[in-house]
XYZ file of N, CA and C in Angstrom:
195
model
N 8.796 -46.648 -198.883
C 7.967 -46.884 -197.717
C 8.737 -47.789 -196.763
N 8.710 -47.449 -195.510
C 9.386 -48.279 -194.515
C 8.438 -49.352 -194.008
N 8.949 -50.227 -193.184
C 8.129 -51.325 -192.681
C 7.030 -50.845 -191.748
N 7.165 -49.662 -191.175
C 6.139 -49.159 -190.258
C 5.111 -48.282 -190.961
N 5.208 -48.171 -192.269
C 4.212 -47.426 -193.017
C 4.492 -45.947 -193.174
N 5.611 -45.476 -192.676
C 5.957 -44.068 -192.858
C 6.962 -43.946 -193.992
N 6.871 -42.887 -194.774
C 7.805 -42.756 -195.891
C 9.232 -42.503 -195.402
N 10.196 -43.028 -196.139
C 11.596 -42.750 -195.848
C 11.944 -41.348 -196.325
N 12.926 -40.743 -195.721
C 13.376 -39.401 -196.087
C 14.868 -39.440 -196.372
N 15.317 -38.570 -197.241
C 16.734 -38.452 -197.549
C 17.287 -37.266 -196.775
N 18.350 -37.525 -196.034
C 19.020 -36.466 -195.281
C 20.494 -36.509 -195.660
N 21.055 -35.386 -196.009
C 22.457 -35.344 -196.402
C 23.305 -34.926 -195.207
N 24.134 -35.842 -194.732
C 25.033 -35.599 -193.603
C 26.358 -36.257 -193.954
N 27.449 -35.569 -193.706
C 28.752 -36.136 -194.048
C 29.000 -37.433 -193.282
N 29.833 -38.278 -193.852
C 30.083 -39.617 -193.296
C 30.635 -39.583 -191.877
N 31.548 -38.670 -191.602
C 32.160 -38.606 -190.275
C 31.116 -38.265 -189.206
N 30.288 -37.283 -189.482
C 29.241 -36.886 -188.541
C 28.220 -38.003 -188.384
N 27.844 -38.649 -189.477
C 26.848 -39.726 -189.435
C 27.348 -40.886 -188.581
N 28.631 -41.231 -188.747
C 29.208 -42.328 -187.967
C 29.242 -41.970 -186.481
N 29.684 -40.760 -186.161
C 29.739 -40.327 -184.761
C 28.332 -40.263 -184.166
N 27.372 -39.803 -184.958
C 25.980 -39.747 -184.503
C 25.463 -41.148 -184.200
N 25.848 -42.113 -185.009
C 25.462 -43.493 -184.769
C 26.031 -44.005 -183.457
N 27.273 -43.668 -183.171
C 27.897 -44.071 -181.905
C 27.181 -43.420 -180.726
N 26.907 -42.126 -180.851
C 26.211 -41.384 -179.797
C 24.852 -42.017 -179.508
N 24.094 -42.281 -180.560
C 22.764 -42.873 -180.378
C 22.862 -44.265 -179.764
N 23.844 -45.060 -180.195
C 24.016 -46.400 -179.648
C 24.309 -46.325 -178.148
N 25.149 -45.373 -177.748
C 25.445 -45.200 -176.319
C 24.205 -44.813 -175.525
N 23.299 -44.085 -176.168
C 22.069 -43.664 -175.504
C 20.958 -44.705 -175.638
N 21.237 -45.792 -176.330
C 20.256 -46.864 -176.469
C 19.134 -46.559 -177.428
N 19.417 -45.775 -178.441
C 18.393 -45.428 -179.423
C 18.986 -45.552 -180.819
N 18.170 -45.346 -181.811
C 18.652 -45.343 -183.194
C 18.695 -43.913 -183.698
N 19.455 -43.708 -184.752
C 19.502 -42.371 -185.357
C 18.106 -41.966 -185.815
N 17.384 -42.898 -186.430
C 16.046 -42.585 -186.939
C 15.119 -42.154 -185.809
N 15.132 -42.898 -184.706
C 14.261 -42.556 -183.582
C 14.661 -41.205 -182.980
N 15.955 -40.967 -182.845
C 16.428 -39.703 -182.295
C 16.014 -38.527 -183.193
N 16.158 -38.704 -184.494
C 15.758 -37.645 -185.431
C 14.252 -37.405 -185.386
N 13.470 -38.491 -185.290
C 12.009 -38.329 -185.188
C 11.633 -37.565 -183.927
N 12.237 -37.937 -182.785
C 11.929 -37.241 -181.531
C 12.315 -35.762 -181.613
N 13.450 -35.488 -182.227
C 13.885 -34.089 -182.377
C 12.889 -33.307 -183.237
N 12.507 -33.887 -184.356
C 11.559 -33.209 -185.250
C 10.217 -32.987 -184.556
N 9.726 -33.992 -183.830
C 8.447 -33.857 -183.113
C 8.531 -32.761 -182.052
N 9.629 -32.713 -181.326
C 9.787 -31.690 -180.285
C 9.838 -30.294 -180.896
N 10.560 -30.138 -181.994
C 10.643 -28.824 -182.656
C 9.284 -28.377 -183.175
N 8.551 -29.301 -183.793
C 7.221 -28.968 -184.331
C 6.268 -28.624 -183.194
N 6.309 -29.367 -182.096
C 5.429 -29.078 -180.952
C 5.717 -27.688 -180.390
N 6.993 -27.330 -180.260
C 7.361 -26.004 -179.755
C 6.903 -24.917 -180.716
N 7.040 -25.158 -182.006
C 6.629 -24.192 -183.023
C 5.112 -23.987 -182.991
N 4.378 -25.093 -182.871
C 2.914 -24.989 -182.803
C 2.465 -24.251 -181.551
N 3.137 -24.503 -180.430
C 2.803 -23.809 -179.192
C 3.040 -22.311 -179.348
N 4.153 -21.951 -179.970
C 4.467 -20.537 -180.207
C 3.409 -19.902 -181.116
N 3.001 -20.620 -182.150
C 1.966 -20.108 -183.053
C 0.648 -19.892 -182.310
N 0.269 -20.854 -181.473
C -0.980 -20.742 -180.720
C -0.935 -19.549 -179.771
N 0.201 -19.354 -179.115
C 0.336 -18.208 -178.209
C 0.239 -16.900 -178.981
N 0.842 -16.854 -180.158
C 0.788 -15.636 -180.964
C -0.641 -15.358 -181.420
N -1.376 -16.403 -181.784
C -2.777 -16.200 -182.178
C -3.596 -15.647 -181.017
N -3.340 -16.173 -179.793
C -4.049 -15.655 -178.613
C -3.715 -14.192 -178.365
N -2.435 -13.842 -178.489
C -2.020 -12.449 -178.296
C -2.668 -11.548 -179.348
N -2.670 -12.006 -180.599
C -3.283 -11.220 -181.663
C -4.771 -11.007 -181.408
N -5.449 -12.039 -180.917
C -6.879 -11.956 -180.608
C -7.122 -10.972 -179.472
N -6.279 -11.031 -178.432
C -6.398 -10.088 -177.327
C -6.172 -8.641 -177.767
N -5.163 -8.454 -178.604
C -4.883 -7.107 -179.096
C -6.012 -6.598 -179.969
N -6.602 -7.471 -180.759
C -7.705 -7.069 -181.626
C -8.929 -6.683 -180.804
N -9.149 -7.366 -179.674
C -10.303 -7.058 -178.852
C -10.091 -5.758 -178.064
N -8.836 -5.359 -177.877
C -8.535 -4.106 -177.195
C -8.737 -2.890 -178.101
N -8.708 -3.118 -179.396
C -8.831 -1.999 -180.347
C -10.244 -1.493 -180.504
């Protein structure tokens, strides 16, 4: 458990990439953890939006039948 109450996760990334990612995030004024969280949230939001659109399309097609 982390200090903010969210569980920690294990991610396997090679040392060279992890170090470069740390430099990139530092230049952008963020942490690797925050950047990864934002990426995951954005991907999930896009996926949910796609699912909702597909459900609407399926409902429309069903009403046309």
